[in-house]
XYZ file of N, CA and C in Angstrom:
873
model
N 74.424 104.607 140.532
C 73.516 105.215 139.573
C 73.017 104.148 138.601
N 71.702 104.091 138.408
C 71.105 103.121 137.499
C 70.482 103.826 136.299
N 70.585 103.169 135.166
C 69.975 103.693 133.953
C 68.538 103.227 133.855
N 67.683 103.979 133.179
C 66.316 103.506 132.930
C 66.341 102.181 132.171
N 65.320 101.375 132.370
C 65.276 100.049 131.761
C 65.382 100.109 130.245
N 64.751 101.108 129.627
C 64.785 101.216 128.160
C 66.196 101.491 127.655
N 66.967 102.282 128.426
C 68.347 102.584 128.036
C 69.230 101.348 128.197
N 69.059 100.661 129.325
C 69.827 99.435 129.555
C 69.523 98.390 128.487
N 68.259 98.283 128.136
C 67.864 97.321 127.100
C 68.551 97.635 125.774
N 68.654 98.903 125.441
C 69.317 99.286 124.203
C 70.812 98.998 124.263
N 71.442 99.288 125.403
C 72.876 99.062 125.549
C 73.253 97.593 125.399
N 72.432 96.697 125.928
C 72.780 95.270 125.943
C 72.128 94.502 124.802
N 71.469 95.198 123.894
C 70.818 94.529 122.771
C 71.807 93.638 122.018
N 71.465 92.377 121.854
C 72.348 91.416 121.186
C 72.614 91.838 119.749
N 71.569 92.268 119.032
C 71.738 92.680 117.634
C 72.678 93.875 117.531
N 72.517 94.836 118.423
C 73.365 96.028 118.397
C 74.817 95.669 118.682
N 75.052 94.828 119.689
C 76.418 94.466 120.064
C 77.100 93.633 118.986
N 76.348 92.796 118.288
C 76.934 92.009 117.198
C 77.447 92.918 116.088
N 76.655 93.937 115.743
C 77.081 94.884 114.711
C 78.275 95.693 115.202
N 78.215 96.161 116.436
C 79.297 96.956 117.010
C 80.622 96.199 116.992
N 80.602 94.958 117.465
C 81.835 94.168 117.541
C 82.342 93.764 116.165
N 81.423 93.617 115.214
C 81.835 93.264 113.863
C 82.473 94.449 113.147
N 81.861 95.624 113.292
C 82.318 96.804 112.554
C 83.501 97.486 113.237
N 83.553 97.455 114.555
C 84.586 98.199 115.285
C 85.239 97.337 116.363
N 85.970 96.289 115.959
C 86.656 95.466 116.961
C 87.734 96.237 117.714
N 88.178 97.361 117.150
C 89.203 98.193 117.788
C 88.581 99.409 118.450
N 87.397 99.275 119.003
C 86.650 100.431 119.499
C 87.387 101.196 120.596
N 88.331 100.567 121.270
C 89.031 101.229 122.362
C 90.132 102.163 121.882
N 90.422 102.147 120.593
C 91.559 102.897 120.061
C 91.085 104.194 119.405
N 91.708 105.306 119.765
C 91.430 106.573 119.092
C 91.792 106.481 117.618
N 91.028 107.157 116.773
C 91.250 107.082 115.329
C 91.238 108.496 114.757
N 92.399 108.956 114.300
C 92.534 110.338 113.806
C 91.680 110.607 112.579
N 91.263 109.555 111.871
C 90.457 109.770 110.670
C 89.065 110.309 111.000
N 88.666 110.232 112.261
C 87.380 110.792 112.685
C 87.531 112.197 113.274
N 88.764 112.689 113.381
C 88.983 113.993 114.017
C 88.261 115.127 113.302
N 88.233 115.074 111.979
C 87.587 116.151 111.228
C 86.112 116.267 111.593
N 85.466 115.120 111.828
C 84.038 115.143 112.183
C 83.831 115.869 113.510
N 84.667 115.565 114.502
C 84.504 116.233 115.798
C 84.840 117.724 115.699
N 85.829 118.059 114.896
C 86.190 119.477 114.744
C 85.063 120.274 114.090
N 84.431 119.677 113.065
C 83.312 120.356 112.405
C 82.140 120.506 113.365
N 81.853 119.446 114.131
C 80.746 119.506 115.096
C 80.988 120.609 116.130
N 82.209 120.666 116.655
C 82.520 121.696 117.645
C 82.398 123.092 117.043
N 82.850 123.264 115.808
C 82.759 124.578 115.154
C 81.310 124.966 114.880
N 80.494 124.020 114.409
C 79.099 124.325 114.104
C 78.358 124.826 115.336
N 78.576 124.146 116.457
C 77.845 124.479 117.681
C 78.598 125.488 118.545
N 79.830 125.827 118.119
C 80.681 126.675 118.954
C 80.735 126.110 120.364
N 80.994 124.783 120.392
C 81.011 124.046 121.649
C 82.444 123.664 122.000
N 82.781 123.648 123.276
C 84.157 123.329 123.678
C 84.505 121.849 123.589
N 83.480 120.992 123.575
C 83.732 119.544 123.570
C 82.890 118.895 122.475
N 83.509 117.995 121.716
C 82.794 117.209 120.710
C 83.407 115.815 120.670
N 82.562 114.812 120.417
C 83.014 113.415 120.440
C 82.398 112.622 119.296
N 83.167 111.654 118.807
C 82.616 110.509 118.081
C 82.888 109.318 118.981
N 81.842 108.645 119.404
C 82.034 107.598 120.407
C 81.254 106.340 120.072
N 81.681 105.233 120.686
C 81.031 103.932 120.567
C 80.708 103.443 121.962
N 79.569 102.755 122.083
C 79.131 102.326 123.412
C 78.956 100.821 123.483
N 79.655 100.198 124.452
C 79.370 98.816 124.796
C 78.555 98.832 126.095
N 78.184 97.717 126.660
C 77.304 97.751 127.840
C 77.888 98.470 129.052
N 79.209 98.615 129.106
C 79.823 99.186 130.301
C 80.578 100.490 130.049
N 81.044 100.694 128.811
C 81.951 101.808 128.558
C 81.593 102.541 127.273
N 81.733 103.851 127.315
C 81.640 104.683 126.125
C 83.062 105.004 125.691
N 83.445 104.508 124.502
C 84.804 104.676 123.995
C 84.838 105.823 122.987
N 85.819 106.715 123.140
C 85.926 107.867 122.253
C 86.838 107.510 121.076
N 86.286 107.534 119.870
C 87.097 107.314 118.667
C 87.783 108.605 118.230
N 87.144 109.734 118.506
C 87.743 111.038 118.226
C 87.187 112.016 119.249
N 87.958 113.060 119.547
C 87.559 113.975 120.628
C 88.119 115.364 120.377
N 87.403 116.352 120.830
C 87.857 117.736 120.867
C 87.518 118.276 122.244
N 88.474 118.907 122.922
C 88.200 119.570 124.190
C 88.301 118.693 125.415
N 88.806 117.465 125.291
C 89.011 116.589 126.448
C 90.168 115.661 126.174
N 90.855 115.262 127.233
C 91.953 114.308 127.114
C 91.497 112.895 127.491
N 90.262 112.775 127.919
C 89.756 111.451 128.288
C 89.567 110.595 127.036
N 89.669 109.284 127.204
C 89.498 108.348 126.091
C 88.248 107.486 126.236
N 87.616 107.546 127.406
C 86.409 106.741 127.625
C 85.671 107.264 128.853
N 84.467 106.781 129.017
C 83.648 107.125 130.178
C 82.732 105.943 130.489
N 82.197 105.928 131.678
C 81.277 104.863 132.060
C 79.946 105.042 131.336
N 79.411 103.937 130.822
C 78.098 104.007 130.171
C 77.008 104.419 131.147
N 77.202 104.111 132.443
C 76.218 104.492 133.445
C 76.116 106.007 133.603
N 77.189 106.726 133.251
C 77.210 108.181 133.379
C 77.173 108.853 132.010
N 76.698 108.151 131.012
C 76.788 108.630 129.639
C 75.478 109.259 129.171
N 75.573 110.476 128.663
C 74.446 111.091 127.966
C 74.118 110.277 126.717
N 75.172 109.776 126.070
C 74.991 109.094 124.789
C 74.263 107.764 124.918
N 74.313 107.153 126.099
C 73.531 105.930 126.311
C 72.040 106.221 126.146
N 71.621 107.409 126.587
C 70.231 107.826 126.404
C 69.952 108.141 124.932
N 70.975 108.659 124.241
C 70.788 109.034 122.839
C 70.491 107.815 121.978
N 71.241 106.728 122.164
C 71.039 105.561 121.311
C 69.719 104.859 121.625
N 69.129 105.173 122.785
C 67.832 104.581 123.129
C 66.672 105.464 122.706
N 66.983 106.666 122.195
C 65.941 107.620 121.817
C 65.409 107.283 120.428
N 64.145 106.944 120.339
C 63.554 106.547 119.058
C 63.502 107.701 118.060
N 63.630 108.955 118.543
C 63.584 110.116 117.657
C 64.920 110.342 116.954
N 65.963 109.648 117.375
C 67.241 109.741 116.695
C 68.075 110.936 117.064
N 67.694 111.720 118.046
C 68.496 112.863 118.496
C 68.113 113.174 119.933
N 69.080 113.651 120.685
C 68.832 114.065 122.066
C 69.492 115.414 122.293
N 68.667 116.382 122.730
C 69.173 117.715 123.055
C 68.802 118.010 124.498
N 69.811 118.321 125.308
C 69.608 118.657 126.725
C 70.032 120.114 126.900
N 69.061 120.971 127.196
C 69.353 122.403 127.304
C 70.152 122.734 128.555
N 69.769 122.119 129.686
C 70.463 122.367 130.956
C 70.462 121.074 131.763
N 71.587 120.385 131.765
C 71.665 119.080 132.437
C 71.436 119.201 133.937
N 71.775 120.336 134.520
C 71.598 120.491 135.967
C 70.129 120.545 136.359
N 69.272 120.852 135.385
C 67.834 120.915 135.651
C 67.107 119.681 135.120
N 67.837 118.728 134.584
C 67.241 117.510 134.015
C 67.473 116.362 134.986
N 66.416 115.764 135.525
C 66.577 114.712 136.542
C 67.373 113.503 136.051
N 67.457 113.282 134.747
C 68.236 112.159 134.218
C 69.733 112.369 134.395
N 70.162 113.650 134.453
C 71.589 113.936 134.426
C 72.080 114.811 135.573
N 71.175 115.393 136.333
C 71.567 116.388 137.338
C 72.561 115.849 138.354
N 72.478 114.562 138.692
C 73.355 113.991 139.719
C 74.617 113.336 139.150
N 74.812 113.446 137.869
C 76.025 112.858 137.293
C 77.255 113.645 137.743
N 78.368 112.945 137.991
C 79.572 113.623 138.511
C 80.055 114.770 137.629
N 79.958 114.649 136.312
C 80.457 115.695 135.422
C 79.461 116.856 135.280
N 78.290 116.690 135.870
C 77.295 117.772 135.879
C 77.319 118.487 137.226
N 77.295 117.699 138.296
C 77.318 118.300 139.634
C 78.710 118.756 140.035
N 79.739 118.216 139.362
C 81.121 118.612 139.618
C 81.802 118.970 138.302
N 83.109 119.253 138.388
C 83.869 119.629 137.196
C 83.762 118.537 136.138
N 83.588 118.939 134.893
C 83.649 120.309 134.323
C 82.300 121.037 134.313
N 81.294 120.546 135.084
C 79.995 121.199 135.204
C 79.298 121.328 133.846
N 79.110 120.176 133.215
C 78.454 120.147 131.905
C 77.015 120.617 132.027
N 76.559 121.343 131.013
C 75.177 121.827 131.003
C 74.471 121.444 129.697
N 75.006 121.870 128.578
C 74.340 121.621 127.296
C 74.896 120.355 126.640
N 73.966 119.606 126.017
C 74.368 118.409 125.264
C 73.476 118.278 124.039
N 74.081 117.911 122.911
C 73.325 117.538 121.709
C 74.034 116.349 121.078
N 73.281 115.294 120.802
C 73.887 114.106 120.222
C 72.916 113.372 119.317
N 73.454 112.704 118.312
C 72.655 111.869 117.411
C 73.359 110.518 117.274
N 72.590 109.449 117.078
C 73.202 108.122 116.979
C 73.937 107.936 115.647
N 74.931 107.063 115.672
C 75.591 106.562 114.466
C 75.014 105.173 114.197
N 74.312 105.062 113.067
C 73.647 103.803 112.743
C 74.474 102.987 111.750
N 74.612 101.707 112.032
C 75.169 100.724 111.103
C 74.177 99.561 111.063
N 73.714 99.246 109.870
C 72.730 98.157 109.708
C 71.537 98.366 110.638
N 71.087 99.609 110.716
C 69.918 99.993 111.522
C 70.138 99.831 113.019
N 71.378 99.667 113.431
C 71.689 99.543 114.857
C 72.508 100.748 115.311
N 72.110 101.393 116.441
C 72.856 102.559 116.932
C 74.099 102.124 117.707
N 75.258 102.159 117.055
C 76.468 101.656 117.709
C 77.195 102.743 118.495
N 76.880 104.001 118.220
C 77.557 105.088 118.914
C 76.891 106.411 118.623
N 77.640 107.504 118.811
C 77.057 108.836 118.635
C 78.091 109.816 118.103
N 77.570 110.916 117.548
C 78.330 112.151 117.357
C 77.662 113.181 118.254
N 78.430 113.822 119.116
C 77.798 114.702 120.100
C 78.684 115.890 120.457
N 78.059 116.896 121.064
C 78.776 118.083 121.540
C 78.307 118.410 122.951
N 79.197 119.045 123.735
C 78.892 119.495 125.096
C 79.294 120.958 125.254
N 78.610 121.615 126.193
C 79.018 122.959 126.592
C 78.812 123.078 128.093
N 79.579 123.952 128.709
C 79.433 124.175 130.154
C 78.449 125.304 130.438
N 77.839 125.831 129.363
C 76.832 126.888 129.483
C 75.504 126.354 128.964
N 74.446 126.547 129.738
C 73.116 126.097 129.312
C 72.670 126.872 128.071
N 71.860 126.205 127.223
C 71.353 126.829 126.003
C 69.840 126.593 125.912
N 69.062 127.583 126.274
C 67.598 127.402 126.239
C 67.070 127.084 124.848
N 67.745 127.604 123.824
C 67.296 127.397 122.448
C 68.416 126.756 121.622
N 68.008 125.808 120.760
C 68.967 125.179 119.838
C 68.382 125.226 118.439
N 69.110 125.770 117.521
C 68.661 125.869 116.133
C 68.486 124.468 115.540
N 67.286 124.129 115.086
C 67.062 122.795 114.490
C 68.004 122.502 113.320
N 68.450 123.555 112.620
C 69.354 123.338 111.502
C 70.702 122.787 111.972
N 71.105 123.166 113.195
C 72.336 122.613 113.743
C 72.197 121.123 114.015
N 71.042 120.718 114.503
C 70.804 119.294 114.757
C 70.796 118.525 113.439
N 70.253 119.149 112.394
C 70.290 118.519 111.066
C 71.728 118.316 110.609
N 72.576 119.303 110.849
C 73.982 119.169 110.478
C 74.656 118.064 111.291
N 74.247 117.929 112.537
C 74.799 116.860 113.374
C 74.395 115.493 112.825
N 73.172 115.388 112.302
C 72.735 114.149 111.652
C 73.611 113.838 110.435
N 73.941 114.871 109.675
C 74.794 114.658 108.496
C 76.186 114.179 108.904
N 76.702 114.752 109.980
C 78.002 114.296 110.467
C 77.931 112.856 110.972
N 76.817 112.507 111.569
C 76.626 111.123 112.011
C 76.614 110.172 110.823
N 75.933 110.574 109.740
C 75.914 109.740 108.531
C 77.315 109.603 107.955
N 78.099 110.686 108.021
C 79.478 110.638 107.545
C 80.311 109.673 108.391
N 80.121 109.730 109.712
C 80.830 108.807 110.599
C 80.441 107.366 110.302
N 79.153 107.140 110.046
C 78.683 105.794 109.713
C 79.364 105.280 108.451
N 79.440 106.129 107.421
C 80.087 105.733 106.165
C 81.561 105.419 106.386
N 82.216 106.211 107.221
C 83.636 105.989 107.484
C 83.851 104.684 108.234
N 82.998 104.398 109.200
C 83.092 103.115 109.915
C 82.939 101.950 108.934
N 81.995 102.067 108.011
C 81.762 100.993 107.039
C 82.965 100.818 106.118
N 83.505 101.924 105.633
C 84.658 101.843 104.738
C 85.859 101.220 105.436
N 86.098 101.617 106.669
C 87.226 101.069 107.406
C 87.015 99.587 107.709
N 85.778 99.212 107.977
C 85.483 97.798 108.219
C 85.709 96.972 106.958
N 85.248 97.480 105.817
C 85.454 96.773 104.555
C 86.943 96.643 104.234
N 87.695 97.709 104.475
C 89.137 97.671 104.208
C 89.831 96.670 105.128
N 89.419 96.644 106.387
C 90.023 95.706 107.343
C 89.735 94.266 106.936
N 88.484 93.984 106.570
C 88.132 92.622 106.188
C 88.817 92.221 104.882
N 88.946 93.180 103.956
C 89.642 92.896 102.703
C 91.111 92.589 102.967
N 91.726 93.342 103.893
C 93.133 93.099 104.221
C 93.310 91.731 104.863
N 92.387 91.363 105.751
C 92.464 90.043 106.379
C 92.321 88.938 105.340
N 91.429 89.158 104.376
C 91.240 88.163 103.316
C 92.486 88.036 102.466
N 93.117 89.177 102.156
C 94.335 89.148 101.350
C 95.466 88.450 102.092
N 95.545 88.676 103.405
C 96.567 87.987 104.199
C 96.335 86.484 104.165
N 95.063 86.084 104.314
C 94.747 84.652 104.281
C 95.065 84.050 102.917
N 94.732 84.790 101.837
C 95.024 84.299 100.492
C 96.535 84.205 100.270
N 97.264 85.194 100.769
C 98.719 85.172 100.624
C 99.310 83.986 101.372
N 98.798 83.735 102.570
C 99.285 82.598 103.355
C 98.988 81.285 102.644
N 97.767 81.171 102.100
C 97.412 79.961 101.363
C 98.266 79.800 100.111
N 98.543 80.932 99.442
C 99.367 80.881 98.235
C 100.779 80.412 98.558
N 101.326 80.904 99.680
C 102.668 80.472 100.073
C 102.696 78.982 100.382
N 101.660 78.508 101.067
C 101.596 77.075 101.369
C 101.485 76.261 100.089
N 100.667 76.762 99.156
C 100.495 76.075 97.891
C 101.809 76.033 97.116
N 102.516 77.178 97.114
C 103.788 77.240 96.400
C 104.805 76.278 97.006
N 104.835 76.191 98.326
C 105.761 75.276 98.985
C 105.431 73.831 98.636
N 104.123 73.524 98.564
C 103.716 72.159 98.216
C 104.104 71.824 96.777
N 103.934 72.809 95.871
C 104.302 72.581 94.472
C 105.801 72.353 94.324
N 106.598 73.175 95.017
C 108.041 73.010 94.931
C 108.485 71.678 95.505
N 107.870 71.299 96.638
C 108.246 70.031 97.260
C 107.923 68.852 96.356
N 106.845 68.984 95.565
C 106.438 67.898 94.673
C 107.051 68.036 93.280
N 107.950 69.019 93.104
C 108.559 69.291 91.802
C 107.494 69.585 90.743
N 106.477 70.343 91.139
C 105.398 70.736 90.241
C 105.588 72.203 89.860
N 105.684 72.443 88.564
C 105.861 73.808 88.098
C 104.533 74.515 87.921
N 104.503 75.795 88.240
C 103.276 76.577 88.049
C 103.644 77.977 87.614
N 102.753 78.610 86.827
C 102.972 79.993 86.434
C 101.666 80.749 86.386
N 101.791 82.064 86.579
C 100.648 82.966 86.539
C 100.840 83.974 85.417
N 99.773 84.187 84.682
C 99.792 85.135 83.562
C 98.847 86.278 83.893
N 99.388 87.485 83.997
C 98.586 88.687 84.191
C 98.121 89.156 82.815
N 96.853 88.939 82.501
C 96.355 89.238 81.165
C 96.307 90.738 80.897
N 96.421 91.558 81.943
C 96.423 93.008 81.748
C 97.783 93.508 81.269
N 98.861 92.920 81.752
C 100.211 93.362 81.385
C 100.927 92.400 80.451
N 100.452 91.153 80.411
C 101.127 90.147 79.601
C 102.309 89.514 80.292
N 102.604 89.936 81.520
C 103.742 89.384 82.251
C 103.406 88.008 82.828
N 104.420 87.184 82.938
C 104.274 85.841 83.468
C 105.293 85.645 84.585
N 104.852 85.042 85.668
C 105.758 84.680 86.749
C 105.596 83.204 87.039
N 106.688 82.558 87.365
C 106.628 81.123 87.622
C 107.502 80.736 88.791
N 107.232 79.557 89.342
C 108.062 79.081 90.443
C 109.314 78.397 89.894
N 110.186 77.989 90.810
C 111.448 77.396 90.390
C 111.286 76.146 89.565
N 110.329 75.296 89.926
C 110.118 74.055 89.180
C 109.696 74.346 87.745
N 108.850 75.358 87.558
C 108.411 75.706 86.211
C 109.584 76.207 85.369
N 110.443 77.061 85.973
C 111.592 77.575 85.235
C 112.538 76.453 84.840
N 112.711 75.484 85.737
C 113.575 74.349 85.404
C 112.972 73.507 84.290
N 111.652 73.307 84.342
C 110.988 72.503 83.325
C 111.149 73.102 81.936
N 111.102 74.446 81.860
C 111.212 75.108 80.571
C 112.644 75.528 80.247
N 113.583 75.148 81.134
C 114.988 75.481 80.921
C 115.184 76.982 80.786
N 114.520 77.726 81.675
C 114.575 79.181 81.653
C 115.490 79.692 82.749
N 116.081 80.879 82.568
C 116.929 81.443 83.631
C 116.113 81.728 84.876
N 116.708 81.508 86.021
C 115.978 81.673 87.290
C 115.997 83.104 87.791
N 116.886 83.951 87.240
C 116.957 85.350 87.685
C 117.141 86.265 86.491
N 116.650 87.487 86.646
C 116.930 88.537 85.685
C 116.092 88.548 84.429
N 115.280 87.531 84.197
C 114.503 87.460 82.952
C 113.062 87.876 83.206
N 112.558 88.774 82.334
C 111.149 89.163 82.386
C 110.380 88.297 81.395
N 109.554 87.422 81.920
C 108.815 86.506 81.058
C 107.535 87.160 80.575
N 107.209 86.913 79.312
C 105.971 87.396 78.717
C 105.140 86.200 78.286
N 103.838 86.432 78.197
C 102.934 85.342 77.846
C 103.295 84.729 76.496
N 103.688 85.590 75.539
C 104.009 85.056 74.205
C 105.194 84.099 74.258
N 106.139 84.346 75.191
C 107.281 83.451 75.313
C 106.835 82.062 75.751
N 105.904 82.038 76.712
C 105.419 80.749 77.204
C 104.633 80.023 76.124
N 103.791 80.763 75.395
C 102.996 80.112 74.352
C 103.888 79.607 73.209
N 104.966 80.336 72.928
C 105.901 79.851 71.920
C 106.533 78.541 72.355
N 106.847 78.436 73.634
C 107.396 77.184 74.147
C 106.392 76.055 73.982
N 105.118 76.372 74.227
C 104.084 75.367 74.037
C 104.019 74.926 72.578
N 104.011 75.943 71.691
C 103.859 75.636 70.260
C 105.058 74.876 69.731
N 106.275 75.314 70.094
C 107.486 74.747 69.511
C 107.936 73.458 70.193
N 107.634 73.347 71.489
C 108.199 72.221 72.214
C 107.164 71.248 72.764
N 106.021 71.799 73.187
C 105.054 70.944 73.875
C 103.982 70.427 72.946
N 103.350 71.329 72.153
C 102.229 70.910 71.316
C 102.581 69.779 70.364
N 103.720 69.809 69.667
C 104.008 68.701 68.744
C 104.134 67.354 69.435
N 104.400 67.357 70.709
C 104.590 66.100 71.420
C 103.392 65.707 72.282
N 102.277 66.407 72.051
C 101.049 66.233 72.810
C 101.123 66.956 74.163
N 100.088 67.743 74.460
C 100.085 68.535 75.678
C 100.091 67.683 76.928
N 99.401 66.553 76.873
C 99.316 65.730 78.068
C 100.413 64.676 78.061
N 101.116 64.538 79.168
C 102.194 63.565 79.304
C 103.196 63.690 78.167
N 103.600 64.935 77.866
C 104.499 65.171 76.743
C 105.924 64.784 77.106
N 106.670 64.360 76.073
C 108.092 64.111 76.250
C 108.825 65.405 75.957
N 109.685 65.840 76.869
C 110.404 67.092 76.702
C 111.770 66.813 76.084
N 112.029 67.307 74.844
C 113.287 67.004 74.159
C 114.407 67.942 74.564
N 114.546 68.193 75.865
C 115.582 69.103 76.314
C 116.733 68.285 76.867
N 117.952 68.839 76.742
C 119.130 68.093 77.156
C 119.041 67.650 78.609
N 118.563 68.551 79.469
C 118.532 68.228 80.885
C 117.254 67.529 81.289
N 116.335 67.273 80.339
C 115.060 66.662 80.671
C 114.835 65.380 79.876
N 115.903 64.760 79.394
C 115.724 63.635 78.487
C 115.144 62.403 79.169
N 115.195 62.373 80.451
C 114.613 61.222 81.143
C 113.390 61.611 81.957
N 112.718 62.718 81.539
C 111.559 63.192 82.287
C 110.385 63.410 81.345
N 109.185 63.322 81.871
C 107.996 63.740 81.143
C 107.324 64.845 81.924
N 106.423 65.587 81.270
C 105.727 66.692 81.934
C 104.252 66.649 81.582
N 103.392 66.947 82.561
C 101.953 67.063 82.352
C 101.541 68.493 82.614
N 100.648 69.028 81.783
C 100.253 70.428 81.890
C 98.743 70.534 81.956
N 98.272 71.505 82.715
C 96.830 71.777 82.795
C 96.625 73.273 82.875
N 95.834 73.845 81.980
C 95.538 75.283 81.965
C 94.276 75.514 82.784
N 94.350 76.444 83.738
C 93.192 76.677 84.599
C 93.036 78.154 84.873
N 91.787 78.613 85.066
C 91.477 80.016 85.331
C 91.763 80.327 86.795
N 92.419 81.456 87.051
C 92.701 81.878 88.409
C 91.908 83.143 88.701
N 91.987 83.631 89.942
C 91.238 84.827 90.344
C 91.932 86.080 89.854
N 91.191 87.203 89.838
C 91.713 88.540 89.546
C 92.367 88.635 88.180
N 91.804 87.967 87.163
C 92.309 88.130 85.814
C 93.577 87.376 85.506
N 93.927 86.382 86.292
C 95.124 85.603 86.051
C 94.758 84.213 85.542
N 95.631 83.692 84.688
C 95.553 82.298 84.262
C 96.805 81.590 84.766
N 96.705 80.309 84.972
C 97.863 79.579 85.458
C 98.015 78.244 84.771
N 99.245 77.752 84.780
C 99.536 76.423 84.252
C 100.325 75.666 85.300
N 99.915 74.446 85.546
C 100.666 73.591 86.457
C 101.347 72.512 85.638
N 102.599 72.221 85.951
C 103.347 71.198 85.229
C 104.043 70.301 86.226
N 104.051 69.008 85.967
C 104.738 68.081 86.854
C 105.668 67.205 86.036
N 106.697 66.662 86.664
C 107.669 65.828 85.976
C 107.779 64.477 86.648
N 108.148 63.466 85.862
C 108.439 62.148 86.407
C 109.304 61.385 85.397
N 109.928 60.308 85.811
C 110.794 59.541 84.925
C 109.993 58.682 83.966
N 110.645 58.231 82.868
C 109.986 57.337 81.932
C 110.996 56.296 81.441
N 110.489 55.267 80.769
C 111.330 54.215 80.207
C 111.506 54.445 78.718
N 112.651 54.015 78.201
C 112.885 54.097 76.762
C 112.624 52.732 76.118
N 112.126 52.750 74.882
C 111.930 51.532 74.121
C 113.276 51.059 73.558
N 113.252 49.922 72.884
C 114.490 49.346 72.364
C 115.197 50.272 71.389
N 114.425 51.050 70.627
C 115.034 51.948 69.644
C 115.442 53.284 70.262
N 115.305 53.406 71.594
C 115.732 54.632 72.284
C 114.663 55.674 72.395
N 113.492 55.458 71.753
C 112.406 56.430 71.823
C 111.703 56.284 73.166
N 111.469 57.401 73.861
C 110.794 57.305 75.154
C 109.399 56.686 75.007
N 109.057 55.858 76.023
C 107.733 55.262 76.053
C 106.815 56.203 76.843
N 105.681 56.614 76.222
C 104.760 57.539 76.903
C 104.098 56.847 78.063
N 103.981 57.609 79.148
C 103.293 57.097 80.336
C 101.774 57.334 80.173
N 100.943 56.415 80.581
C 99.499 56.624 80.467
C 99.033 57.691 81.435
C-alpha cells in the first residue's frame, strides 16, 4: 500500500521531524498524562476508540489510548498520516469502507472493521507532529461541527502538554549538567585547598566546602551558618588585615595566608572563594605579605 505523494511529503518533512524529535524523543512510550485527553475525546464523540499519537515516517506511536491495547501502527495504514497532510487542519471520514483512501486498509476490510474517523493535528512550532483522533466501527453520515471544534481544543491542550513536558525535560537535563559541573568544580577546589561558600540571599543561610570551614576555623558538622556570621568574620578577622592576601591570626593558620574574592552566582546566590599558601616571617616575627 502506497500513500499519496502529498501525505508522504508531509510525513518525511525535515522541519516536521526536527520538531518531533526535539519535543518528543520518547515518542515510543505511553504517557498517562495524556489519558484524560483521550477519555474526553471518546466521551464527546461517544466513540469506542480515541488516541493521542505521534507520527514518524514509518510508525504512528500512541502516547495515550482508549479502546485498544495496541501501542503503534504503520504510518502506511494510518488515517492520521492523511490528517497531518490536510491543510484544513481536520479530517472527518464518515464511512471508511466507502472511501477509496481507506477501504482496502486491513483494519477497515478486516477486524475491527473501522468505519468512522475524526482527527485533528497537534501542532508544535507550526509543525503537525501528531493527532488527537477518534474511531468508531459504525459509519456516521453526519458529524456535528461543534464536536470537531472540541477536538481542536483537545489538540491544543495536547500541544501545550507536549511543550510543558519538553521544557521540564530540558530544564532537568540542564540541572543535571549544572550539578555535574558543580561537583567537578567542588572537587577541584578541595584538591587545590581553595575554600568556597554560597550565600542564599533569600534565607540568609551559608554553605561552604571543607577548605572554607578549615580556613575560618569553623566546625565541619552540625553548625548552621548564617551570612552575618561570615561577614562578622570578615569584619573582625579579615578586613583589618586587608581583604587581599590577608594574614590569618588563627592558631592553626599562623603560617598561612588567604586570598578572597566576592563574586555573583546564579539563582540569587553570592559566593566567596578563598585560597591558602605559606608565607615567610620577618626578623621580628611579623609575617611578610605575599604580593
